[in-house]
JSON list of C-alpha atoms in Angstrom, two decimals:
[
{"chain": "R", "resi": 1, "resn": "MET", "atom": "CA", "xyz": [0.00, 0.00, 0.00]},
{"chain": "R", "resi": 2, "resn": "ARG", "atom": "CA", "xyz": [2.83, 2.41, 0.93]},
{"chain": "R", "resi": 3, "resn": "ARG", "atom": "CA", "xyz": [4.60, 1.66, -2.32]},
{"chain": "R", "resi": 4, "resn": "GLY", "atom": "CA", "xyz": [1.37, 2.31, -4.20]},
{"chain": "R", "resi": 5, "resn": "LEU", "atom": "CA", "xyz": [0.91, 5.70, -2.52]},
{"chain": "R", "resi": 6, "resn": "LEU", "atom": "CA", "xyz": [4.48, 6.72, -3.35]},
{"chain": "R", "resi": 7, "resn": "LEU", "atom": "CA", "xyz": [3.92, 5.71, -6.96]},
{"chain": "R", "resi": 8, "resn": "ILE", "atom": "CA", "xyz": [0.73, 7.77, -7.15]},
{"chain": "R", "resi": 9, "resn": "ILE", "atom": "CA", "xyz": [2.52, 10.85, -5.79]},
{"chain": "R", "resi": 10, "resn": "THR", "atom": "CA", "xyz": [5.48, 10.38, -8.16]},
{"chain": "R", "resi": 11, "resn": "THR", "atom": "CA", "xyz": [3.23, 9.85, -11.16]},
{"chain": "R", "resi": 12, "resn": "VAL", "atom": "CA", "xyz": [1.02, 12.84, -10.42]},
{"chain": "R", "resi": 13, "resn": "VAL", "atom": "CA", "xyz": [4.07, 15.08, -10.02]},
{"chain": "R", "resi": 14, "resn": "SER", "atom": "CA", "xyz": [5.54, 13.90, -13.32]},
{"chain": "R", "resi": 15, "resn": "ILE", "atom": "CA", "xyz": [2.21, 14.38, -15.07]},
{"chain": "R", "resi": 16, "resn": "ASN", "atom": "CA", "xyz": [1.94, 17.94, -13.73]},
{"chain": "R", "resi": 17, "resn": "LEU", "atom": "CA", "xyz": [5.53, 18.81, -14.66]},
{"chain": "R", "resi": 18, "resn": "ALA", "atom": "CA", "xyz": [5.31, 17.38, -18.16]},
{"chain": "R", "resi": 19, "resn": "GLY", "atom": "CA", "xyz": [1.74, 18.30, -18.90]},
{"chain": "R", "resi": 20, "resn": "GLN", "atom": "CA", "xyz": [1.27, 21.75, -17.39]},
{"chain": "R", "resi": 21, "resn": "ASP", "atom": "CA", "xyz": [-0.83, 23.91, -19.67]},
{"chain": "R", "resi": 22, "resn": "PRO", "atom": "CA", "xyz": [-1.74, 27.31, -18.21]},
{"chain": "R", "resi": 23, "resn": "GLU", "atom": "CA", "xyz": [-3.78, 28.07, -21.32]},
{"chain": "R", "resi": 24, "resn": "ARG", "atom": "CA", "xyz": [-6.25, 25.23, -20.81]},
{"chain": "R", "resi": 25, "resn": "GLU", "atom": "CA", "xyz": [-9.75, 26.61, -21.07]},
{"chain": "R", "resi": 26, "resn": "MET", "atom": "CA", "xyz": [-12.00, 26.26, -18.04]},
{"chain": "R", "resi": 27, "resn": "VAL", "atom": "CA", "xyz": [-15.64, 25.58, -18.84]},
{"chain": "R", "resi": 28, "resn": "GLU", "atom": "CA", "xyz": [-18.74, 25.38, -16.70]},
{"chain": "R", "resi": 29, "resn": "PHE", "atom": "CA", "xyz": [-19.90, 21.83, -16.09]},
{"chain": "R", "resi": 30, "resn": "THR", "atom": "CA", "xyz": [-23.14, 20.94, -17.87]},
{"chain": "R", "resi": 31, "resn": "PRO", "atom": "CA", "xyz": [-24.82, 17.60, -18.62]},
{"chain": "R", "resi": 32, "resn": "ASP", "atom": "CA", "xyz": [-23.06, 17.74, -22.00]},
{"chain": "R", "resi": 33, "resn": "PHE", "atom": "CA", "xyz": [-19.58, 17.89, -20.44]},
{"chain": "R", "resi": 34, "resn": "ARG", "atom": "CA", "xyz": [-17.42, 14.82, -21.04]},
{"chain": "R", "resi": 35, "resn": "PHE", "atom": "CA", "xyz": [-14.45, 13.83, -18.89]},
{"chain": "R", "resi": 36, "resn": "ASN", "atom": "CA", "xyz": [-11.44, 12.56, -20.81]},
{"chain": "R", "resi": 37, "resn": "ASP", "atom": "CA", "xyz": [-11.44, 8.77, -20.94]},
{"chain": "R", "resi": 38, "resn": "GLY", "atom": "CA", "xyz": [-8.84, 6.95, -18.89]},
{"chain": "R", "resi": 39, "resn": "ILE", "atom": "CA", "xyz": [-7.82, 5.95, -15.38]},
{"chain": "R", "resi": 40, "resn": "PHE", "atom": "CA", "xyz": [-7.69, 8.49, -12.56]},
{"chain": "R", "resi": 41, "resn": "LEU", "atom": "CA", "xyz": [-5.09, 7.61, -9.95]},
{"chain": "R", "resi": 42, "resn": "THR", "atom": "CA", "xyz": [-6.21, 10.40, -7.62]},
{"chain": "R", "resi": 43, "resn": "PHE", "atom": "CA", "xyz": [-9.03, 12.90, -7.32]},
{"chain": "R", "resi": 44, "resn": "GLU", "atom": "CA", "xyz": [-6.61, 15.69, -8.22]},
{"chain": "R", "resi": 45, "resn": "GLN", "atom": "CA", "xyz": [-6.41, 14.16, -11.68]},
{"chain": "R", "resi": 46, "resn": "VAL", "atom": "CA", "xyz": [-10.21, 14.28, -11.84]},
{"chain": "R", "resi": 47, "resn": "LYS", "atom": "CA", "xyz": [-10.16, 18.00, -11.04]},
{"chain": "R", "resi": 48, "resn": "GLU", "atom": "CA", "xyz": [-7.53, 18.50, -13.76]},
{"chain": "R", "resi": 49, "resn": "ASN", "atom": "CA", "xyz": [-9.42, 16.20, -16.14]},
{"chain": "R", "resi": 50, "resn": "LYS", "atom": "CA", "xyz": [-6.09, 14.47, -16.84]},
{"chain": "R", "resi": 51, "resn": "PRO", "atom": "CA", "xyz": [-6.42, 10.69, -16.56]},
{"chain": "R", "resi": 52, "resn": "ILE", "atom": "CA", "xyz": [-3.96, 8.05, -17.69]},
{"chain": "R", "resi": 53, "resn": "SER", "atom": "CA", "xyz": [-5.22, 7.62, -21.24]},
{"chain": "R", "resi": 54, "resn": "LYS", "atom": "CA", "xyz": [-6.07, 4.22, -22.69]},
{"chain": "R", "resi": 55, "resn": "ALA", "atom": "CA", "xyz": [-3.18, 4.54, -25.15]},
{"chain": "R", "resi": 56, "resn": "LYS", "atom": "CA", "xyz": [-0.68, 4.66, -22.25]},
{"chain": "R", "resi": 57, "resn": "ILE", "atom": "CA", "xyz": [-2.02, 1.55, -20.52]},
{"chain": "R", "resi": 58, "resn": "LEU", "atom": "CA", "xyz": [-0.05, -1.66, -21.13]},
{"chain": "R", "resi": 59, "resn": "THR", "atom": "CA", "xyz": [-2.55, -4.46, -21.59]},
{"chain": "R", "resi": 60, "resn": "SER", "atom": "CA", "xyz": [-3.53, -7.30, -23.92]},
{"chain": "R", "resi": 61, "resn": "ALA", "atom": "CA", "xyz": [-7.14, -6.08, -23.89]},
{"chain": "R", "resi": 62, "resn": "ASP", "atom": "CA", "xyz": [-8.59, -4.66, -27.09]},
{"chain": "R", "resi": 63, "resn": "TYR", "atom": "CA", "xyz": [-8.56, -0.86, -26.80]},
{"chain": "R", "resi": 64, "resn": "ASN", "atom": "CA", "xyz": [-11.82, -0.67, -28.75]},
{"chain": "R", "resi": 65, "resn": "ASP", "atom": "CA", "xyz": [-13.61, -3.26, -26.63]},
{"chain": "R", "resi": 66, "resn": "ARG", "atom": "CA", "xyz": [-16.50, -1.78, -24.66]},
{"chain": "R", "resi": 67, "resn": "ASP", "atom": "CA", "xyz": [-15.33, -3.85, -21.67]},
{"chain": "R", "resi": 68, "resn": "PHE", "atom": "CA", "xyz": [-11.76, -2.56, -21.95]},
{"chain": "R", "resi": 69, "resn": "PHE", "atom": "CA", "xyz": [-11.62, -1.13, -18.42]},
{"chain": "R", "resi": 70, "resn": "LYS", "atom": "CA", "xyz": [-13.37, -4.14, -16.94]},
{"chain": "R", "resi": 71, "resn": "GLN", "atom": "CA", "xyz": [-10.64, -6.38, -18.40]},
{"chain": "R", "resi": 72, "resn": "VAL", "atom": "CA", "xyz": [-7.86, -4.08, -17.18]},
{"chain": "R", "resi": 73, "resn": "PHE", "atom": "CA", "xyz": [-9.29, -3.97, -13.64]},
{"chain": "R", "resi": 74, "resn": "ALA", "atom": "CA", "xyz": [-9.60, -7.76, -13.53]},
{"chain": "R", "resi": 75, "resn": "ASN", "atom": "CA", "xyz": [-5.84, -7.81, -12.85]},
{"chain": "R", "resi": 76, "resn": "ASP", "atom": "CA", "xyz": [-4.29, -7.05, -9.47]},
{"chain": "R", "resi": 77, "resn": "ASN", "atom": "CA", "xyz": [-1.89, -4.54, -11.01]},
{"chain": "R", "resi": 78, "resn": "ILE", "atom": "CA", "xyz": [-2.04, -2.01, -13.82]},
{"chain": "R", "resi": 79, "resn": "TYR", "atom": "CA", "xyz": [0.98, -1.12, -15.98]},
{"chain": "R", "resi": 80, "resn": "PHE", "atom": "CA", "xyz": [1.23, 2.16, -17.87]},
{"chain": "R", "resi": 81, "resn": "TYR", "atom": "CA", "xyz": [3.58, 4.84, -19.18]},
{"chain": "R", "resi": 82, "resn": "ASP", "atom": "CA", "xyz": [3.61, 8.12, -17.29]},
{"chain": "R", "resi": 83, "resn": "ALA", "atom": "CA", "xyz": [3.97, 11.57, -18.88]},
{"chain": "R", "resi": 84, "resn": "MET", "atom": "CA", "xyz": [7.76, 11.15, -18.94]},
{"chain": "R", "resi": 85, "resn": "GLY", "atom": "CA", "xyz": [7.48, 7.88, -20.85]},
{"chain": "R", "resi": 86, "resn": "ILE", "atom": "CA", "xyz": [8.56, 5.81, -17.84]},
{"chain": "R", "resi": 87, "resn": "ARG", "atom": "CA", "xyz": [6.88, 2.47, -17.28]},
{"chain": "R", "resi": 88, "resn": "GLN", "atom": "CA", "xyz": [4.92, 2.44, -14.03]},
{"chain": "R", "resi": 89, "resn": "GLU", "atom": "CA", "xyz": [2.95, -0.09, -12.02]},
{"chain": "R", "resi": 90, "resn": "ILE", "atom": "CA", "xyz": [0.10, 0.46, -9.57]},
{"chain": "R", "resi": 91, "resn": "THR", "atom": "CA", "xyz": [-2.18, -1.83, -7.58]},
{"chain": "R", "resi": 92, "resn": "THR", "atom": "CA", "xyz": [-5.68, -1.76, -9.02]},
{"chain": "R", "resi": 93, "resn": "SER", "atom": "CA", "xyz": [-7.25, -1.24, -5.60]},
{"chain": "R", "resi": 94, "resn": "ASP", "atom": "CA", "xyz": [-5.23, 1.99, -5.18]},
{"chain": "R", "resi": 95, "resn": "ILE", "atom": "CA", "xyz": [-6.72, 3.91, -8.10]},
{"chain": "R", "resi": 96, "resn": "TRP", "atom": "CA", "xyz": [-9.49, 6.47, -7.57]},
{"chain": "R", "resi": 97, "resn": "GLY", "atom": "CA", "xyz": [-11.60, 5.51, -10.58]},
{"chain": "R", "resi": 98, "resn": "TYR", "atom": "CA", "xyz": [-11.91, 6.02, -14.31]},
{"chain": "R", "resi": 99, "resn": "SER", "atom": "CA", "xyz": [-13.87, 7.70, -17.07]},
{"chain": "R", "resi": 100, "resn": "ARG", "atom": "CA", "xyz": [-15.57, 5.85, -19.90]},
{"chain": "R", "resi": 101, "resn": "ASN", "atom": "CA", "xyz": [-17.42, 7.66, -22.68]},
{"chain": "R", "resi": 102, "resn": "GLY", "atom": "CA", "xyz": [-16.97, 10.84, -20.66]},
{"chain": "R", "resi": 103, "resn": "ILE", "atom": "CA", "xyz": [-18.72, 9.47, -17.56]},
{"chain": "R", "resi": 104, "resn": "LEU", "atom": "CA", "xyz": [-17.04, 9.21, -14.14]},
{"chain": "R", "resi": 105, "resn": "TYR", "atom": "CA", "xyz": [-16.84, 6.01, -12.12]},
{"chain": "R", "resi": 106, "resn": "VAL", "atom": "CA", "xyz": [-15.46, 5.92, -8.57]},
{"chain": "R", "resi": 107, "resn": "GLN", "atom": "CA", "xyz": [-13.99, 2.86, -6.88]},
{"chain": "R", "resi": 108, "resn": "ILE", "atom": "CA", "xyz": [-15.43, 1.64, -3.57]},
{"chain": "R", "resi": 109, "resn": "GLN", "atom": "CA", "xyz": [-14.62, -1.79, -2.10]},
{"chain": "R", "resi": 110, "resn": "GLY", "atom": "CA", "xyz": [-13.11, -2.92, -5.39]},
{"chain": "R", "resi": 111, "resn": "GLY", "atom": "CA", "xyz": [-16.25, -2.08, -7.38]},
{"chain": "R", "resi": 112, "resn": "PHE", "atom": "CA", "xyz": [-16.78, 0.88, -9.70]},
{"chain": "R", "resi": 113, "resn": "ASN", "atom": "CA", "xyz": [-19.86, 3.04, -9.35]},
{"chain": "R", "resi": 114, "resn": "ARG", "atom": "CA", "xyz": [-21.14, 5.64, -11.79]},
{"chain": "R", "resi": 115, "resn": "ILE", "atom": "CA", "xyz": [-21.36, 9.20, -10.48]},
{"chain": "R", "resi": 116, "resn": "THR", "atom": "CA", "xyz": [-24.80, 10.13, -11.73]},
{"chain": "R", "resi": 117, "resn": "TYR", "atom": "CA", "xyz": [-24.88, 13.75, -10.55]},
{"chain": "R", "resi": 118, "resn": "VAL", "atom": "CA", "xyz": [-21.78, 15.93, -10.90]},
{"chain": "R", "resi": 119, "resn": "GLY", "atom": "CA", "xyz": [-21.31, 19.39, -9.41]},
{"chain": "R", "resi": 120, "resn": "ASN", "atom": "CA", "xyz": [-19.48, 21.07, -6.57]},
{"chain": "R", "resi": 121, "resn": "ILE", "atom": "CA", "xyz": [-21.49, 18.56, -4.55]},
{"chain": "R", "resi": 122, "resn": "CYS", "atom": "CA", "xyz": [-21.69, 15.23, -6.39]},
{"chain": "R", "resi": 123, "resn": "HIS", "atom": "CA", "xyz": [-24.15, 12.46, -5.66]},
{"chain": "R", "resi": 124, "resn": "PHE", "atom": "CA", "xyz": [-24.10, 8.75, -6.50]},
{"chain": "R", "resi": 125, "resn": "VAL", "atom": "CA", "xyz": [-25.24, 5.34, -5.29]},
{"chain": "R", "resi": 126, "resn": "ALA", "atom": "CA", "xyz": [-22.80, 2.51, -4.52]},
{"chain": "R", "resi": 127, "resn": "ASP", "atom": "CA", "xyz": [-23.34, -1.20, -4.06]},
{"chain": "R", "resi": 128, "resn": "ILE", "atom": "CA", "xyz": [-21.34, -2.08, -0.94]},
{"chain": "R", "resi": 129, "resn": "THR", "atom": "CA", "xyz": [-20.95, -5.06, 1.35]},
{"chain": "R", "resi": 130, "resn": "THR", "atom": "CA", "xyz": [-21.60, -4.64, 5.08]},
{"chain": "R", "resi": 131, "resn": "TYR", "atom": "CA", "xyz": [-20.65, -7.07, 7.83]},
{"chain": "R", "resi": 132, "resn": "ASN", "atom": "CA", "xyz": [-22.48, -7.79, 11.10]},
{"chain": "R", "resi": 133, "resn": "ARG", "atom": "CA", "xyz": [-21.29, -10.06, 13.88]},
{"chain": "R", "resi": 134, "resn": "ARG", "atom": "CA", "xyz": [-24.11, -12.19, 15.29]},
{"chain": "R", "resi": 135, "resn": "TYR", "atom": "CA", "xyz": [-24.39, -15.04, 17.77]},
{"chain": "R", "resi": 136, "resn": "TYR", "atom": "CA", "xyz": [-26.20, -18.11, 16.51]},
{"chain": "R", "resi": 137, "resn": "GLY", "atom": "CA", "xyz": [-28.84, -19.35, 18.95]},
{"chain": "R", "resi": 138, "resn": "SER", "atom": "CA", "xyz": [-29.14, -16.11, 20.90]},
{"chain": "R", "resi": 139, "resn": "PRO", "atom": "CA", "xyz": [-32.66, -14.64, 21.00]},
{"chain": "R", "resi": 140, "resn": "TYR", "atom": "CA", "xyz": [-31.13, -11.15, 20.97]},
{"chain": "R", "resi": 141, "resn": "ASN", "atom": "CA", "xyz": [-28.63, -11.70, 18.11]},
{"chain": "R", "resi": 142, "resn": "TYR", "atom": "CA", "xyz": [-25.78, -10.64, 20.40]},
{"chain": "R", "resi": 143, "resn": "TYR", "atom": "CA", "xyz": [-23.81, -12.35, 23.10]},
{"chain": "R", "resi": 144, "resn": "ASP", "atom": "CA", "xyz": [-25.50, -12.50, 26.54]},
{"chain": "R", "resi": 145, "resn": "PRO", "atom": "CA", "xyz": [-23.39, -14.49, 29.04]},
{"chain": "R", "resi": 146, "resn": "TYR", "atom": "CA", "xyz": [-26.32, -14.75, 31.48]},
{"chain": "R", "resi": 147, "resn": "TYR", "atom": "CA", "xyz": [-28.77, -16.33, 29.04]},
{"chain": "R", "resi": 148, "resn": "SER", "atom": "CA", "xyz": [-28.97, -20.06, 28.30]},
{"chain": "R", "resi": 149, "resn": "PRO", "atom": "CA", "xyz": [-32.11, -22.15, 27.68]},
{"chain": "R", "resi": 150, "resn": "TYR", "atom": "CA", "xyz": [-30.48, -25.14, 29.41]},
{"chain": "R", "resi": 151, "resn": "ASN", "atom": "CA", "xyz": [-28.34, -23.31, 31.95]},
{"chain": "R", "resi": 152, "resn": "TYR", "atom": "CA", "xyz": [-25.17, -25.05, 30.78]},
{"chain": "R", "resi": 153, "resn": "TYR", "atom": "CA", "xyz": [-23.15, -23.17, 33.37]},
{"chain": "R", "resi": 154, "resn": "ASN", "atom": "CA", "xyz": [-24.77, -25.15, 36.21]},
{"chain": "R", "resi": 155, "resn": "TYR", "atom": "CA", "xyz": [-22.41, -27.98, 37.20]},
{"chain": "R", "resi": 156, "resn": "TYR", "atom": "CA", "xyz": [-25.30, -30.13, 38.45]},
{"chain": "R", "resi": 157, "resn": "ASN", "atom": "CA", "xyz": [-27.32, -29.74, 35.29]},
{"chain": "R", "resi": 158, "resn": "PRO", "atom": "CA", "xyz": [-27.44, -33.07, 33.33]},
{"chain": "R", "resi": 159, "resn": "TYR", "atom": "CA", "xyz": [-26.68, -31.11, 30.13]},
{"chain": "R", "resi": 160, "resn": "TYR", "atom": "CA", "xyz": [-23.58, -29.47, 31.61]},
{"chain": "R", "resi": 161, "resn": "SER", "atom": "CA", "xyz": [-20.52, -29.41, 29.37]},
{"chain": "R", "resi": 162, "resn": "PRO", "atom": "CA", "xyz": [-17.35, -27.42, 30.18]},
{"chain": "R", "resi": 163, "resn": "TYR", "atom": "CA", "xyz": [-16.59, -27.15, 26.44]},
{"chain": "R", "resi": 164, "resn": "TYR", "atom": "CA", "xyz": [-19.99, -25.91, 25.34]},
{"chain": "R", "resi": 165, "resn": "MET", "atom": "CA", "xyz": [-20.60, -22.36, 24.14]},
{"chain": "R", "resi": 166, "resn": "PRO", "atom": "CA", "xyz": [-24.31, -21.48, 24.15]},
{"chain": "R", "resi": 167, "resn": "TYR", "atom": "CA", "xyz": [-23.92, -19.08, 21.23]},
{"chain": "R", "resi": 168, "resn": "ARG", "atom": "CA", "xyz": [-21.75, -19.59, 18.18]},
{"chain": "R", "resi": 169, "resn": "PRO", "atom": "CA", "xyz": [-20.42, -16.27, 16.84]},
{"chain": "R", "resi": 170, "resn": "THR", "atom": "CA", "xyz": [-20.72, -15.77, 13.10]},
{"chain": "R", "resi": 171, "resn": "THR", "atom": "CA", "xyz": [-20.19, -12.86, 10.73]},
{"chain": "R", "resi": 172, "resn": "MET", "atom": "CA", "xyz": [-23.05, -12.12, 8.36]},
{"chain": "R", "resi": 173, "resn": "SER", "atom": "CA", "xyz": [-22.51, -10.15, 5.16]},
{"chain": "R", "resi": 174, "resn": "ARG", "atom": "CA", "xyz": [-25.00, -8.52, 2.87]},
{"chain": "R", "resi": 175, "resn": "ASN", "atom": "CA", "xyz": [-25.00, -6.20, -0.11]},
{"chain": "R", "resi": 176, "resn": "GLU", "atom": "CA", "xyz": [-26.83, -2.91, 0.08]},
{"chain": "R", "resi": 177, "resn": "LEU", "atom": "CA", "xyz": [-27.14, 0.30, -1.89]},
{"chain": "R", "resi": 178, "resn": "VAL", "atom": "CA", "xyz": [-25.69, 3.32, -0.10]},
{"chain": "R", "resi": 179, "resn": "GLN", "atom": "CA", "xyz": [-25.95, 6.94, -1.23]},
{"chain": "R", "resi": 180, "resn": "TYR", "atom": "CA", "xyz": [-22.83, 9.09, -1.14]},
{"chain": "R", "resi": 181, "resn": "MET", "atom": "CA", "xyz": [-21.75, 12.65, -1.88]},
{"chain": "R", "resi": 182, "resn": "ILE", "atom": "CA", "xyz": [-18.39, 14.00, -3.00]},
{"chain": "R", "resi": 183, "resn": "GLU", "atom": "CA", "xyz": [-17.28, 17.50, -2.09]},
{"chain": "R", "resi": 184, "resn": "PHE", "atom": "CA", "xyz": [-15.51, 18.47, -5.29]},
{"chain": "R", "resi": 185, "resn": "GLU", "atom": "CA", "xyz": [-13.22, 21.04, -3.70]},
{"chain": "R", "resi": 186, "resn": "THR", "atom": "CA", "xyz": [-11.56, 18.47, -1.44]},
{"chain": "R", "resi": 187, "resn": "GLY", "atom": "CA", "xyz": [-12.54, 15.16, -3.06]},
{"chain": "R", "resi": 188, "resn": "LYS", "atom": "CA", "xyz": [-13.91, 14.02, 0.29]},
{"chain": "R", "resi": 189, "resn": "ARG", "atom": "CA", "xyz": [-16.51, 11.25, 0.04]},
{"chain": "R", "resi": 190, "resn": "ILE", "atom": "CA", "xyz": [-19.29, 11.33, 2.65]},
{"chain": "R", "resi": 191, "resn": "LYS", "atom": "CA", "xyz": [-22.60, 9.56, 3.17]},
{"chain": "R", "resi": 192, "resn": "TYR", "atom": "CA", "xyz": [-25.76, 11.19, 1.89]},
{"chain": "R", "resi": 193, "resn": "GLU", "atom": "CA", "xyz": [-27.27, 11.99, 5.28]},
{"chain": "R", "resi": 194, "resn": "LEU", "atom": "CA", "xyz": [-29.08, 15.03, 6.67]},
{"chain": "R", "resi": 195, "resn": "LYS", "atom": "CA", "xyz": [-26.25, 16.10, 8.99]},
{"chain": "R", "resi": 196, "resn": "ASN", "atom": "CA", "xyz": [-23.72, 15.93, 6.15]},
{"chain": "R", "resi": 197, "resn": "VAL", "atom": "CA", "xyz": [-25.94, 17.87, 3.75]},
{"chain": "R", "resi": 198, "resn": "GLU", "atom": "CA", "xyz": [-26.28, 20.59, 6.40]},
{"chain": "R", "resi": 199, "resn": "LEU", "atom": "CA", "xyz": [-22.49, 20.76, 6.80]},
{"chain": "R", "resi": 200, "resn": "LEU", "atom": "CA", "xyz": [-22.00, 21.22, 3.06]},
{"chain": "R", "resi": 201, "resn": "LEU", "atom": "CA", "xyz": [-24.71, 23.88, 2.82]},
{"chain": "R", "resi": 202, "resn": "MET", "atom": "CA", "xyz": [-23.01, 25.93, 5.55]},
{"chain": "R", "resi": 203, "resn": "LYS", "atom": "CA", "xyz": [-20.67, 27.30, 2.87]},
{"chain": "R", "resi": 204, "resn": "ASP", "atom": "CA", "xyz": [-23.66, 29.27, 1.57]},
{"chain": "R", "resi": 205, "resn": "PRO", "atom": "CA", "xyz": [-25.13, 31.08, 4.63]},
{"chain": "R", "resi": 206, "resn": "GLU", "atom": "CA", "xyz": [-28.26, 32.22, 2.78]},
{"chain": "R", "resi": 207, "resn": "LEU", "atom": "CA", "xyz": [-29.09, 28.75, 1.51]},
{"chain": "R", "resi": 208, "resn": "TYR", "atom": "CA", "xyz": [-28.14, 27.19, 4.85]},
{"chain": "R", "resi": 209, "resn": "ASP", "atom": "CA", "xyz": [-30.47, 29.50, 6.82]},
{"chain": "R", "resi": 210, "resn": "GLU", "atom": "CA", "xyz": [-33.28, 28.77, 4.39]},
{"chain": "R", "resi": 211, "resn": "PHE", "atom": "CA", "xyz": [-32.75, 25.05, 4.86]},
{"chain": "R", "resi": 212, "resn": "LEU", "atom": "CA", "xyz": [-32.75, 25.38, 8.66]},
{"chain": "R", "resi": 213, "resn": "GLN", "atom": "CA", "xyz": [-36.24, 26.90, 8.58]},
{"chain": "R", "resi": 214, "resn": "LEU", "atom": "CA", "xyz": [-37.66, 23.60, 7.34]},
{"chain": "R", "resi": 215, "resn": "SER", "atom": "CA", "xyz": [-39.00, 20.88, 9.61]},
{"chain": "R", "resi": 216, "resn": "ARG", "atom": "CA", "xyz": [-36.85, 17.78, 10.00]},
{"chain": "R", "resi": 217, "resn": "LYS", "atom": "CA", "xyz": [-39.25, 15.77, 7.83]},
{"chain": "R", "resi": 218, "resn": "LYS", "atom": "CA", "xyz": [-39.19, 18.42, 5.12]},
{"chain": "R", "resi": 219, "resn": "LYS", "atom": "CA", "xyz": [-35.40, 18.62, 5.27]},
{"chain": "R", "resi": 220, "resn": "LYS", "atom": "CA", "xyz": [-35.09, 14.90, 4.53]},
{"chain": "R", "resi": 221, "resn": "GLN", "atom": "CA", "xyz": [-37.50, 15.22, 1.64]},
{"chain": "R", "resi": 222, "resn": "MET", "atom": "CA", "xyz": [-35.68, 18.19, 0.13]},
{"chain": "R", "resi": 223, "resn": "MET", "atom": "CA", "xyz": [-32.02, 17.30, 0.67]},
{"chain": "R", "resi": 224, "resn": "PHE", "atom": "CA", "xyz": [-31.34, 16.64, -2.99]},
{"chain": "R", "resi": 225, "resn": "LEU", "atom": "CA", "xyz": [-33.24, 19.75, -4.07]},
{"chain": "R", "resi": 226, "resn": "TYR", "atom": "CA", "xyz": [-30.98, 21.90, -1.91]},
{"chain": "R", "resi": 227, "resn": "ILE", "atom": "CA", "xyz": [-27.89, 20.20, -3.30]},
{"chain": "R", "resi": 228, "resn": "ARG", "atom": "CA", "xyz": [-29.12, 21.20, -6.75]},
{"chain": "R", "resi": 229, "resn": "LYS", "atom": "CA", "xyz": [-29.76, 24.75, -5.52]},
{"chain": "R", "resi": 230, "resn": "TYR", "atom": "CA", "xyz": [-26.22, 24.91, -4.13]},
{"chain": "R", "resi": 231, "resn": "ASN", "atom": "CA", "xyz": [-24.69, 23.69, -7.40]},
{"chain": "R", "resi": 232, "resn": "GLU", "atom": "CA", "xyz": [-26.75, 26.17, -9.41]},
{"chain": "R", "resi": 233, "resn": "LYS", "atom": "CA", "xyz": [-25.49, 29.05, -7.24]},
{"chain": "R", "resi": 234, "resn": "HIS", "atom": "CA", "xyz": [-21.93, 27.70, -7.24]},
{"chain": "R", "resi": 235, "resn": "PRO", "atom": "CA", "xyz": [-21.31, 26.14, -10.68]},
{"chain": "R", "resi": 236, "resn": "LEU", "atom": "CA", "xyz": [-18.41, 23.75, -11.17]},
{"chain": "R", "resi": 237, "resn": "TYR", "atom": "CA", "xyz": [-15.67, 24.71, -13.64]},
{"chain": "R", "resi": 238, "resn": "LEU", "atom": "CA", "xyz": [-13.37, 22.14, -15.20]},
{"chain": "R", "resi": 239, "resn": "PRO", "atom": "CA", "xyz": [-10.63, 22.18, -17.85]},
{"chain": "R", "resi": 240, "resn": "LYS", "atom": "CA", "xyz": [-11.59, 20.73, -21.21]}
]
């Protein structure tokens, strides 16, 4: 992991040094905007719209295949040439995401999720795996040392066994859809929850005060609307 982080830093620096272009035109983001196709090692590359292009990726996959990125990410490591023409290697799990047909995808838990709403506050839904530790046989689904239907801790009980555990711990996993936001200024990814929406809206005092006047129920219903309002007042600008 440490080696991967060092590689990312080195690669980003070399890209910036070799590819600096102060004349790049900044344009306001609209639904018609298209990110350059390629792999983004970091969110800074997303902000610069400077991914590792497909042509610089070393792979046996067909560059014209619609599943090109899927085939590349099937490997544990990705090989590519940086802006200085030096061959580099990075662990697939260390990259931020990629762009395909101008659309952004962010990596979470090894899966790539499309960012469906882009702005200074982005919104998307991710399919993630959650884990819960439970105790098999317990009526409360957690460990209770004082509960046992047969009282196995009683030495005189005919069912007594010094090796018996009344509850067998097990870890349950399940997939669920979770909504997230990305603060474009910092690249920070946070859950789409009321408290987090309020924190982001605080950057616009007028909009924030307006939101605070709503009831809690109304706030939850109108969270996304106020994200849209924020983005309309504070449009996102990106280099072509």
